[in-house]
Coordinates of C-alpha atoms and ligand atoms in Angstrom, one line a residue:
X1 CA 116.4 124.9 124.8
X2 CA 113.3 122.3 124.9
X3 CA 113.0 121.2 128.9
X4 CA 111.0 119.0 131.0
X5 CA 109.2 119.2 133.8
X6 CA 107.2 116.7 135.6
X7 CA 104.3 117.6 138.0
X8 CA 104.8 119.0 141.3
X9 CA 107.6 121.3 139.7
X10 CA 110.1 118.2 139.8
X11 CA 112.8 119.4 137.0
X12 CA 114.6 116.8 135.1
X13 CA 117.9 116.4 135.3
X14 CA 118.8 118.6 132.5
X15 CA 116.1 121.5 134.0
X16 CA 118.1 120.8 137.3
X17 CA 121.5 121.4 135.9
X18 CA 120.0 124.6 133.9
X19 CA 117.9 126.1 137.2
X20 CA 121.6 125.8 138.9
X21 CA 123.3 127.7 136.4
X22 CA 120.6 130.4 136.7
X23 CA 121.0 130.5 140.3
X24 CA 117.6 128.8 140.6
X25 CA 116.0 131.4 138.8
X26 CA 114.4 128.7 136.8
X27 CA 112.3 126.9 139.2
X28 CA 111.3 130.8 140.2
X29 CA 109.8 131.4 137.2
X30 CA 107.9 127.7 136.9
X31 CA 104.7 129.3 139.1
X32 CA 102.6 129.3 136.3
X33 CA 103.9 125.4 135.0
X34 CA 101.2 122.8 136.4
X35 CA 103.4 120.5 134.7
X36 CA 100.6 118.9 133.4
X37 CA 101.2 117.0 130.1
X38 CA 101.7 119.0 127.0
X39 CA 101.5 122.4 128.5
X40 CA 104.5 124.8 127.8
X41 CA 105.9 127.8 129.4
X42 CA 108.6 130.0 128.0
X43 CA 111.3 131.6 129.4
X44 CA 113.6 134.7 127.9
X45 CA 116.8 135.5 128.8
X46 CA 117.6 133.7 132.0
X47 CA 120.5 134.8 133.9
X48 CA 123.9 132.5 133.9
X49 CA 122.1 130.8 130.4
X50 CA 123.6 131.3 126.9
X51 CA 120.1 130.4 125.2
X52 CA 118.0 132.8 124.4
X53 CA 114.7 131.2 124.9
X54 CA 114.2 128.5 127.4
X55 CA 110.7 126.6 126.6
X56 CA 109.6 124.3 129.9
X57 CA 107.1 121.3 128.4
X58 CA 104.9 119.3 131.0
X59 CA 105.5 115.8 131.5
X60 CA 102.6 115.1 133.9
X61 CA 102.8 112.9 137.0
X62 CA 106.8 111.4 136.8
X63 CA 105.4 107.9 138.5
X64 CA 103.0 107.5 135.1
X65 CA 105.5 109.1 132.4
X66 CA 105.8 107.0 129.6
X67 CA 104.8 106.8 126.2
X68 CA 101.7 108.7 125.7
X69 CA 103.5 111.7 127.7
X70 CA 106.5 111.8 125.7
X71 CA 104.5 112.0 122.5
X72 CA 102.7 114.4 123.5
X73 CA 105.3 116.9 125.2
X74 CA 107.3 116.0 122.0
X75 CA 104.0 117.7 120.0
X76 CA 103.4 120.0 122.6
X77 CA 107.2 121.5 121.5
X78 CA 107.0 120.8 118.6
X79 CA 103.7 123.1 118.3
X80 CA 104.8 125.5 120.3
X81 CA 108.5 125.7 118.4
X82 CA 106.9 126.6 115.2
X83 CA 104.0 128.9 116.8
X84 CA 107.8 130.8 118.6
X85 CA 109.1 130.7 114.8
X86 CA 112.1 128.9 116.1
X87 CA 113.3 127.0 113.8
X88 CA 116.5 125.4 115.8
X89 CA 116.3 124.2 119.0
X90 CA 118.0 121.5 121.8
X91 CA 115.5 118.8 122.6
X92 CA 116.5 117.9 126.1
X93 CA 113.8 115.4 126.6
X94 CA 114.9 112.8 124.3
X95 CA 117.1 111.8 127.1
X96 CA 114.9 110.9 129.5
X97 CA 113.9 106.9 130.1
X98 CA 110.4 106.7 128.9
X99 CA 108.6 103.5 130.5
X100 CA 110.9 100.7 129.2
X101 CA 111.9 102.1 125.3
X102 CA 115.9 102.3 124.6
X103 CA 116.8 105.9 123.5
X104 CA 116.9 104.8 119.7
X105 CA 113.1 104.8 120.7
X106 CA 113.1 108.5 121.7
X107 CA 114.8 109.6 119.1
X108 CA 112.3 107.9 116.3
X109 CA 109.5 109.6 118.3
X110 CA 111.2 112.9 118.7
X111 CA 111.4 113.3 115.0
X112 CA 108.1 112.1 114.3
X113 CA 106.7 114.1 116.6
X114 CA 108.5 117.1 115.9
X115 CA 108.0 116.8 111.7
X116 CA 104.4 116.0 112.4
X117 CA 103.7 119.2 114.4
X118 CA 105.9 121.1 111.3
X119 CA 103.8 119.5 108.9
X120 CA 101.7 121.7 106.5
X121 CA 99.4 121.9 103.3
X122 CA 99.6 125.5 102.0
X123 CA 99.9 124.9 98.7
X124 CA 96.7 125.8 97.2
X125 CA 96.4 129.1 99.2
X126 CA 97.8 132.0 97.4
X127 CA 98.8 133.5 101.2
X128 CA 101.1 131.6 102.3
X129 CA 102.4 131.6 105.8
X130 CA 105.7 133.6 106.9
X131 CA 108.2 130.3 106.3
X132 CA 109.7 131.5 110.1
X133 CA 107.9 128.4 110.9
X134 CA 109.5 125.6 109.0
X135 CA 111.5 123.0 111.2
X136 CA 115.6 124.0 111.3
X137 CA 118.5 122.4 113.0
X138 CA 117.7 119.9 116.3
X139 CA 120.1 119.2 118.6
X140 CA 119.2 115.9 120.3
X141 CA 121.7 116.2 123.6
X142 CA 122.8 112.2 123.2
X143 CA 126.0 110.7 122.2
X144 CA 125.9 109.1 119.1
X145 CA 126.6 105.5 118.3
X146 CA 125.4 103.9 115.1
X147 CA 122.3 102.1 117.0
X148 CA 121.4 105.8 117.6
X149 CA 122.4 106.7 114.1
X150 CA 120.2 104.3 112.5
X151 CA 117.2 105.1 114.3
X152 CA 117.4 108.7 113.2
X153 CA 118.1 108.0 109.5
X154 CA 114.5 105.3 109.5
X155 CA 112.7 108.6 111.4
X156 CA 113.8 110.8 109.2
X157 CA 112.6 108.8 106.3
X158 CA 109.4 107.4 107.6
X159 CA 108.5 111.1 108.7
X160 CA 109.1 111.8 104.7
X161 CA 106.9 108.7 104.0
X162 CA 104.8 109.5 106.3
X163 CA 103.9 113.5 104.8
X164 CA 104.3 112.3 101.4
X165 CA 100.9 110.1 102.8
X166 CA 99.5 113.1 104.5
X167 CA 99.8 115.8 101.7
X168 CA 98.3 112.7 98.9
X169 CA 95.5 112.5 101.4
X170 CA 94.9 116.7 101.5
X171 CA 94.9 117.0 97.7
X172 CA 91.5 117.5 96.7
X173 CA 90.0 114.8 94.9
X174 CA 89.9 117.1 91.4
X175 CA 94.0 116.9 91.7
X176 CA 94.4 113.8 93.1
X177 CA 92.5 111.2 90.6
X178 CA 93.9 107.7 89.6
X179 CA 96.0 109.5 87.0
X180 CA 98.0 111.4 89.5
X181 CA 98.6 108.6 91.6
X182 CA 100.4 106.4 89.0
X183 CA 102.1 109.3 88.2
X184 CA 103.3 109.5 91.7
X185 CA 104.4 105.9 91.6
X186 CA 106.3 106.7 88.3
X187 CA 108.6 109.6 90.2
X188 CA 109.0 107.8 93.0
X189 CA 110.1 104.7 90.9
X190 CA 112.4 107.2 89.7
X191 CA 114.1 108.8 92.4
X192 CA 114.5 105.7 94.2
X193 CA 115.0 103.3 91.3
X194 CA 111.9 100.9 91.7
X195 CA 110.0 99.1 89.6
X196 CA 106.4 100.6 88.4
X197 CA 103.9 99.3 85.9
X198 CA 100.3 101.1 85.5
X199 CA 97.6 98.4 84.2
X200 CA 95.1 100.4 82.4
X201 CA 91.3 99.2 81.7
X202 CA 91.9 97.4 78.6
X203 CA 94.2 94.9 81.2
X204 CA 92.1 95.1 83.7
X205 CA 89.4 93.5 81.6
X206 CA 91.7 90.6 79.9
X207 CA 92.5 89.8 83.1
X208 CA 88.8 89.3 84.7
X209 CA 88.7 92.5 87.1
X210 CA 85.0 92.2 87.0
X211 CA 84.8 93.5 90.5
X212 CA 87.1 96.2 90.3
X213 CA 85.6 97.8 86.7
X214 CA 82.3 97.5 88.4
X215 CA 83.3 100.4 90.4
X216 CA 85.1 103.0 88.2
X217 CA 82.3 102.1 85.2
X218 CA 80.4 105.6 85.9
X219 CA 84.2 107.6 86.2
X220 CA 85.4 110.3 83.6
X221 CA 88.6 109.4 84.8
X222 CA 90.1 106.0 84.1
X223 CA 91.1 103.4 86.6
X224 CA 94.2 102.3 87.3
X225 CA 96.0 99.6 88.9
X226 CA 99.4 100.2 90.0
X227 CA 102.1 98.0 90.7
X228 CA 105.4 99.2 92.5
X229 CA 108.4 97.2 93.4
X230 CA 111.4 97.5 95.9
X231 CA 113.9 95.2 96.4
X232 CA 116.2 95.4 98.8
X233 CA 116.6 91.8 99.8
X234 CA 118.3 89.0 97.7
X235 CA 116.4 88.3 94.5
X236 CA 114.8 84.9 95.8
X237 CA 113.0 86.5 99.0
X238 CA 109.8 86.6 98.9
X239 CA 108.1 89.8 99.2
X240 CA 105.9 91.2 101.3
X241 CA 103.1 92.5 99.2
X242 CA 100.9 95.7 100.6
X243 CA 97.4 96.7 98.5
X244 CA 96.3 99.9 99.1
X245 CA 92.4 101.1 98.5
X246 CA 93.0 103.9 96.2
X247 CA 90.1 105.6 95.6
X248 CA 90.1 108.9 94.7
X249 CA 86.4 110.2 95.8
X250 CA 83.4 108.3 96.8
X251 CA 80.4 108.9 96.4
X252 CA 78.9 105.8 97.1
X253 CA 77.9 105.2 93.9
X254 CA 74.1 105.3 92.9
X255 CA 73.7 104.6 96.5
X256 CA 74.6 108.0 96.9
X257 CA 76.0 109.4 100.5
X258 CA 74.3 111.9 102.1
X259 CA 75.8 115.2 101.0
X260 CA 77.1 116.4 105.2
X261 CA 80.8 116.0 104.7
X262 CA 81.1 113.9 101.7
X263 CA 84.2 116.0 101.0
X264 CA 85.8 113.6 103.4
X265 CA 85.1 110.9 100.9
X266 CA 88.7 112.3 99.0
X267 CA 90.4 110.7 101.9
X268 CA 89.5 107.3 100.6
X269 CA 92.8 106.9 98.8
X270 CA 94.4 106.9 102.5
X271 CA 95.9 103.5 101.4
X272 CA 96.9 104.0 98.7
X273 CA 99.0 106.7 99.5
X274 CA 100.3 105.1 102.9
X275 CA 101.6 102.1 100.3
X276 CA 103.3 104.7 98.3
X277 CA 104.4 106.4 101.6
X278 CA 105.7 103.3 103.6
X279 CA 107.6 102.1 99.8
X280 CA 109.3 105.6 99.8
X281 CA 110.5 105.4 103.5
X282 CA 111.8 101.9 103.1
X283 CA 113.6 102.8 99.9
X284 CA 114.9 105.6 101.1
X285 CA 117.0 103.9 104.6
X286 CA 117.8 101.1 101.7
X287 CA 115.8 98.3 104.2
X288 CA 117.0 94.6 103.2
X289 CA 113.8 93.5 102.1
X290 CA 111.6 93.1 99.1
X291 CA 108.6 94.8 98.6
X292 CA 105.2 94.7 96.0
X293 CA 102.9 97.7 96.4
X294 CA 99.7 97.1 95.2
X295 CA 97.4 100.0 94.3
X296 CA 94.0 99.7 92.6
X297 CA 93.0 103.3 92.2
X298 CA 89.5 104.5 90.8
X299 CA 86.7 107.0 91.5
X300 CA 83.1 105.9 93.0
X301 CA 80.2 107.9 91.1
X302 CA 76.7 107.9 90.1
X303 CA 75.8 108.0 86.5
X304 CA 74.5 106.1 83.4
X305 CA 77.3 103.6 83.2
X306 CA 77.3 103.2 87.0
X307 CA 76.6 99.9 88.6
X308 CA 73.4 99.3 90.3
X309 CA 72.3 98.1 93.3
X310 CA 71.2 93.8 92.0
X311 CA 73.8 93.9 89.3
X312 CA 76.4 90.7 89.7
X313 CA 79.6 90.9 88.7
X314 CA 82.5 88.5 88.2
X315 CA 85.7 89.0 90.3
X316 CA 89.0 88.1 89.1
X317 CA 89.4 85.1 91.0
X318 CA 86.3 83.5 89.3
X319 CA 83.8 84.3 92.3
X320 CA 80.6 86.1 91.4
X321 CA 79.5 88.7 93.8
X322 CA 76.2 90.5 94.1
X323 CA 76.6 94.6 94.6
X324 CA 73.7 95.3 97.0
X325 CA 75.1 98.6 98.0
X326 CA 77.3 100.4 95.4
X327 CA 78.8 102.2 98.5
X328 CA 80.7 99.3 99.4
X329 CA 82.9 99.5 96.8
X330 CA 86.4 99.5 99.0
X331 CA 86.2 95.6 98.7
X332 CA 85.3 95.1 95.5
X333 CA 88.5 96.8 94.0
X334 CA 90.5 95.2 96.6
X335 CA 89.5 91.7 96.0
X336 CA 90.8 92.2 92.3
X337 CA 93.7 93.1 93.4
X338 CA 94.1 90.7 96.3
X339 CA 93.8 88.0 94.0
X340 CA 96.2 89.6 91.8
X341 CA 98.8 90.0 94.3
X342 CA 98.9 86.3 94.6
X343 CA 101.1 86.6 91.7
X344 CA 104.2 87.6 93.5
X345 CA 103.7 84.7 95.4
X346 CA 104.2 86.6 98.9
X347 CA 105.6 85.7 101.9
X348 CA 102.4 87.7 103.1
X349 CA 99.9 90.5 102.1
X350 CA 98.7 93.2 104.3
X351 CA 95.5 95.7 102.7
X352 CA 95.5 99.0 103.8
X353 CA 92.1 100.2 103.4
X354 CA 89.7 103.1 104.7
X355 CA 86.8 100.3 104.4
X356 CA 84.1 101.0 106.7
X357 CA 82.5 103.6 109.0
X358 CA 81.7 100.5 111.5
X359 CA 85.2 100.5 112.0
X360 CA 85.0 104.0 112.9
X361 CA 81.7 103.1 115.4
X362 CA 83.7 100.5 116.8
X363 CA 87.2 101.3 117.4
X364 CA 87.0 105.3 116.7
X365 CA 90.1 107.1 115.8
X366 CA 92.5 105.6 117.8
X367 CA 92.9 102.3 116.3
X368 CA 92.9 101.0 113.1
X369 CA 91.5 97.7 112.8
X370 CA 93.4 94.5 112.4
X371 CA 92.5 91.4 110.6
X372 CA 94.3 88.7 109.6
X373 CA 93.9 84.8 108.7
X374 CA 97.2 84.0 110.3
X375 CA 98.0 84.6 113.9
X376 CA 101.1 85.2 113.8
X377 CA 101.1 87.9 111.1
X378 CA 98.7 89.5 113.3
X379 CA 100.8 89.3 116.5
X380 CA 104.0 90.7 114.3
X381 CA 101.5 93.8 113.0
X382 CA 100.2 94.6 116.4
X383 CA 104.3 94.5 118.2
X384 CA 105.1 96.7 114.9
X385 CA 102.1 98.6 115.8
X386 CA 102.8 99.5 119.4
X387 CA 106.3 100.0 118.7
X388 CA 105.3 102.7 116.1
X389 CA 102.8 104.3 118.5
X390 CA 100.5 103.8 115.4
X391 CA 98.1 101.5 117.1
X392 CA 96.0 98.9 116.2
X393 CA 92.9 96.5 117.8
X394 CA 93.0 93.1 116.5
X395 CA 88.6 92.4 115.6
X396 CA 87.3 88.6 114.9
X397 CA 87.0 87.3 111.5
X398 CA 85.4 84.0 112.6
X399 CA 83.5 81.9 110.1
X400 CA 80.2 83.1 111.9
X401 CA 80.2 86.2 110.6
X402 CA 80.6 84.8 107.1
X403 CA 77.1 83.9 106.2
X404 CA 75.8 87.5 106.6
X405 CA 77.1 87.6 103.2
X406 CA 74.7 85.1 101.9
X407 CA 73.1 85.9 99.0
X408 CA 70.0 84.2 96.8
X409 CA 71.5 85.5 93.2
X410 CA 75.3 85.4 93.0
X411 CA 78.4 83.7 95.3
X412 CA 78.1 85.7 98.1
X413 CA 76.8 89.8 98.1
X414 CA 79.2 92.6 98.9
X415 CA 77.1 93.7 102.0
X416 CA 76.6 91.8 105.2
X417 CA 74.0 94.2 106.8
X418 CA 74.8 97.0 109.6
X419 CA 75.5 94.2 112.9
X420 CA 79.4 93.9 112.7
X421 CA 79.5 96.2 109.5
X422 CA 83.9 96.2 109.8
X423 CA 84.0 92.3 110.4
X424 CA 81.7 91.4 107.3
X425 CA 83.8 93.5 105.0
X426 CA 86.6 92.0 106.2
X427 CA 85.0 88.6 105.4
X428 CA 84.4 89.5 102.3
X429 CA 87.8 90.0 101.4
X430 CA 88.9 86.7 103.1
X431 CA 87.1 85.1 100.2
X432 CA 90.0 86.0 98.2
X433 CA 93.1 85.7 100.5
X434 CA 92.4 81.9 101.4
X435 CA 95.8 80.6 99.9
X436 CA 97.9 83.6 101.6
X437 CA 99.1 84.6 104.5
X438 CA 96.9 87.7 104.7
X439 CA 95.9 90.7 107.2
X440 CA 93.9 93.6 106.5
X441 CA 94.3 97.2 108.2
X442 CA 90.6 99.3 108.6
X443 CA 91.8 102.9 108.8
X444 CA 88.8 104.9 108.1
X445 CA 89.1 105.8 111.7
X446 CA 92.7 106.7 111.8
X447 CA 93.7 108.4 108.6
X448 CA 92.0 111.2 108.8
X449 CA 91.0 113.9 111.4
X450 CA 87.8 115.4 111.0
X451 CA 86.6 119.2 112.7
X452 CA 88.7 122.7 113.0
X453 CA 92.2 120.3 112.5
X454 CA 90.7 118.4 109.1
X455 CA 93.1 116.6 107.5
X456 CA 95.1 113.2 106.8
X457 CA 97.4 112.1 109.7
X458 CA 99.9 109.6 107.4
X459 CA 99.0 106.7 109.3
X460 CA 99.6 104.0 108.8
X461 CA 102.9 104.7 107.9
X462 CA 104.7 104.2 110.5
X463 CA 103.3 101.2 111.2
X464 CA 104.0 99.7 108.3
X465 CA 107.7 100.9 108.0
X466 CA 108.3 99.2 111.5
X467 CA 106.4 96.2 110.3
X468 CA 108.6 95.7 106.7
X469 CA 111.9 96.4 108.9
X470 CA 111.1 93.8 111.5
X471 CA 110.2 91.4 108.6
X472 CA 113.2 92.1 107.1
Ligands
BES1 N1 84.9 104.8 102.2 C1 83.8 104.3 102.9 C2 84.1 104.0 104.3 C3 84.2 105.2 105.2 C4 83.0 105.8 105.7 C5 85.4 105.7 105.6 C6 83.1 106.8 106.6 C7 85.4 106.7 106.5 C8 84.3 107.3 107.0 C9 83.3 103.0 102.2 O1 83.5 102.9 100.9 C10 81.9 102.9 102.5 O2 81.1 103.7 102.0 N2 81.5 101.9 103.3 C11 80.1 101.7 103.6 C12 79.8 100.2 103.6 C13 78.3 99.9 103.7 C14 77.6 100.4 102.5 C15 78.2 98.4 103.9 C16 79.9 102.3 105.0 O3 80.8 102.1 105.9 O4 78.9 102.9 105.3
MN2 MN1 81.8 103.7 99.8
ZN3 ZN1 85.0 104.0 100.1

């Protein structure tokens, strides 16, 4: 049994009903229990209780519990469940009010939470783990009604988006290539019966991709662009289109990165993968809506095909662009595909992209960045947003930033200098997304973790699940 207690020792309800059954042996035993937020205490074999193993979770102060507590006392449990091997368990916090949420809110968050802290990537070590700590049966103490119901079956599939995200973002880049990707996109299109088409270079090039080719020129491994469909709304909706940056290890080009941590650099398929991820979840709960996943998916290296630093290129939509820094090659697939999207003539488009380390400088792993064209779009992401506990800040994209982009050789350049490094890039791809209702998601801060717990976090799945059902 999962229990909470606030500060000060104050036992919830449920802890209050359990410390009278054990003649108060309960609040004995809490000494040790600050009751600050996420710590855990565990009790064996209480007297009067049919449990086995009571585990107290701090809930800090009860006058500021609300979200940020529950999320983390759901982790904190969650942690401490699978550290205990215990695979089942009653989670007697989900009943609890938390700040001004309805309980089909605690129960999203509890599964989250709880699949999150259960998550793990073992499968390139040849040890694995004892499998004690893989996630059983959880008893959520609520009565069920189908508002209740539903909210378990979207967790339960946005937590399998959500991983599918997280484990695509821990395969090494020498697994995970453009190739595996579409592959992906072909069993998922499978399983859940979607559409998938993989354009390959040769379409790429009919169709003007300039800007896109100009990246994966120096690759071994051929680019693709991937194109997955859902529809779960009647056949005359428009859908809501979602581009993902997809590639598979950057370099930076021949403006090489340093080499401290480039590893990280396989992480910059985060997009991609949280497309495929947020498709999966809303296919899975069968969401009434209609859905284009974009993915243009390439590697970033240095060689002799590579593009150089002065070279201009032709995009798709006609625009020529100068590549002053092969590193910022994010936008240059993306506005490809952008103007390719257009094609599905969508009610709106939303980019997913781990574009810039300004964004991480300016908004640091907390919140992704938001930018949009349309107001409204970006007041409907940031709600989604809040809602999915999968933050994000909303950052200018006013024409003043635009002429940073100047440049004396081509349209415009694909660098805007280091003053406002995530609002530039975003400008850039605004050039493309003038005739759509467009917003563009910065998560170089938020889809990854870097340090001892290194690793993708599968935002912004969530996000984009609650975003796609409220559209819907
Ligand atoms: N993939 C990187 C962005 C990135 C950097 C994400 C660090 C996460 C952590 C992107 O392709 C890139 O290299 N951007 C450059 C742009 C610059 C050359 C204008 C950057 O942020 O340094
Ligand atoms: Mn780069
Ligand atoms: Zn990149």
């Amino acid at each position: 049994m999962v229990l909470g207690v606030h500060a000060g020792k104050e036992l919830t309800p449920a802890a209050r009903r359990l410390d009278q059954a054990a003649g108060g042996a309960l609040k004995q035993a809490l000494g040790d229990l600050a009751g600050r937020t996420g710590s855990t205490l565990l009790l064996r074999a209480l007297p009067g209780v049919a449990a086995e193993r009571v585990l107290l979770v701090g809930l800090g102060e009860k006058k500021d519990y609300a979200e940020a507590a529950y999320r983390e006392a759901v982790r904190a449990a969650g942690l401490a469940l699978r550290e205990l091997g215990a695979r089942d368990a009653a989670l007697f916090l989900v009943d609890g009010k938390v700040g001004a949420r309805p309980l089909s809110w605690n129960v999203r968050h509890a599964v989250l939470g709880l699949r999150e802290a259960f998550y793990r990537f073992d499968q390139l070590k040849t040890q694995k783990k004892a499998p004690a700590s893989t996630l059983g049966h959880v008893f959520l103490p609520l009565s069920s009604n189908t508002q209740l119901q539903q909210a378990l079956a979207e967790a339960q599939a946005t937590a399998d988006g959500a991983e599918l995200a997280r484990t695509l973002g821990n395969l090494p880049p020498n697994i995970c290539t453009p190739s595996y990707l579409a592959d992906e996109a072909k069993k998922l299109a499978k399983q859940f019966k979607l559409g998938v088409e993989v354009l390959e270079r040769k379409d790429m090039e009919r169709l003007g991709m300039g800007a896109f080719l100009a990246v994966a020129r120096a690759s071994h491994q051929p680019p693709k662009l991937i194109v997955l469909r859902y529809s779960g709304a009647a056949k005359g909706r428009k859908p809501l289109a979602l581009v993902g940056k997809g590639i598979t290890f950057d370099t930076g080009g021949i403006s090489l990165k340093p080499a401290g941590e480039m590893d990280e650099m396989k992480y910059d398929m985060s997009g991609a993968a949280s497309v495929l991820g947020a498709i999966r979840a809303l296919a899975a709960m069968k969401a009434p809506v209609n859905l284009v996943g974009i993915i243009p998916t390439c590697e970033n290296m240095p060689g002799g095909a590579a593009s150089r630093p002065g070279d201009v290129v032709t995009s798709m939509s006609g625009q020529t662009v100068e590549i002053l820094n092969t590193d910022a090659e994010g936008r240059l697939i993306l506005c490809d595909a952008l103007t390719y999207a257009a094609r599905y003539q969508p009610e709106a488009v939303i980019d997913v992209a781990t574009l810039t380390g300004a964004c991480v400088i300016a908004l640091g792993h907390v919140a992704t960045g938001l930018f949009a064209n349309d107001q409204k779009l970006a007041d409907e992401i940031r709600e989604a947003a809040d809602d999915a506990w999968d933050r994000v800040w909303q950052m200018p994209l006013w024409e003043d930033y635009q002429e940073q982009l100047r440049s004396n050789f081509a349209d415009f350049a694909n660098i805007g200098g280091r003053p406002g490094g995530s609002i530039t890039a975003a400008c850039f791809l605004s050039r493309f997304t003038r005739e759509l209702r467009w917003a563009h998601l910065d998560i170089a801060g938020t889809a990854w973790k870097s340090g001892r717990e290194k690793g993708s976090t599968g935002r912004p799945v969530p996000l984009l699940v609650r975003f796609a059902l409220g559209y819907a």
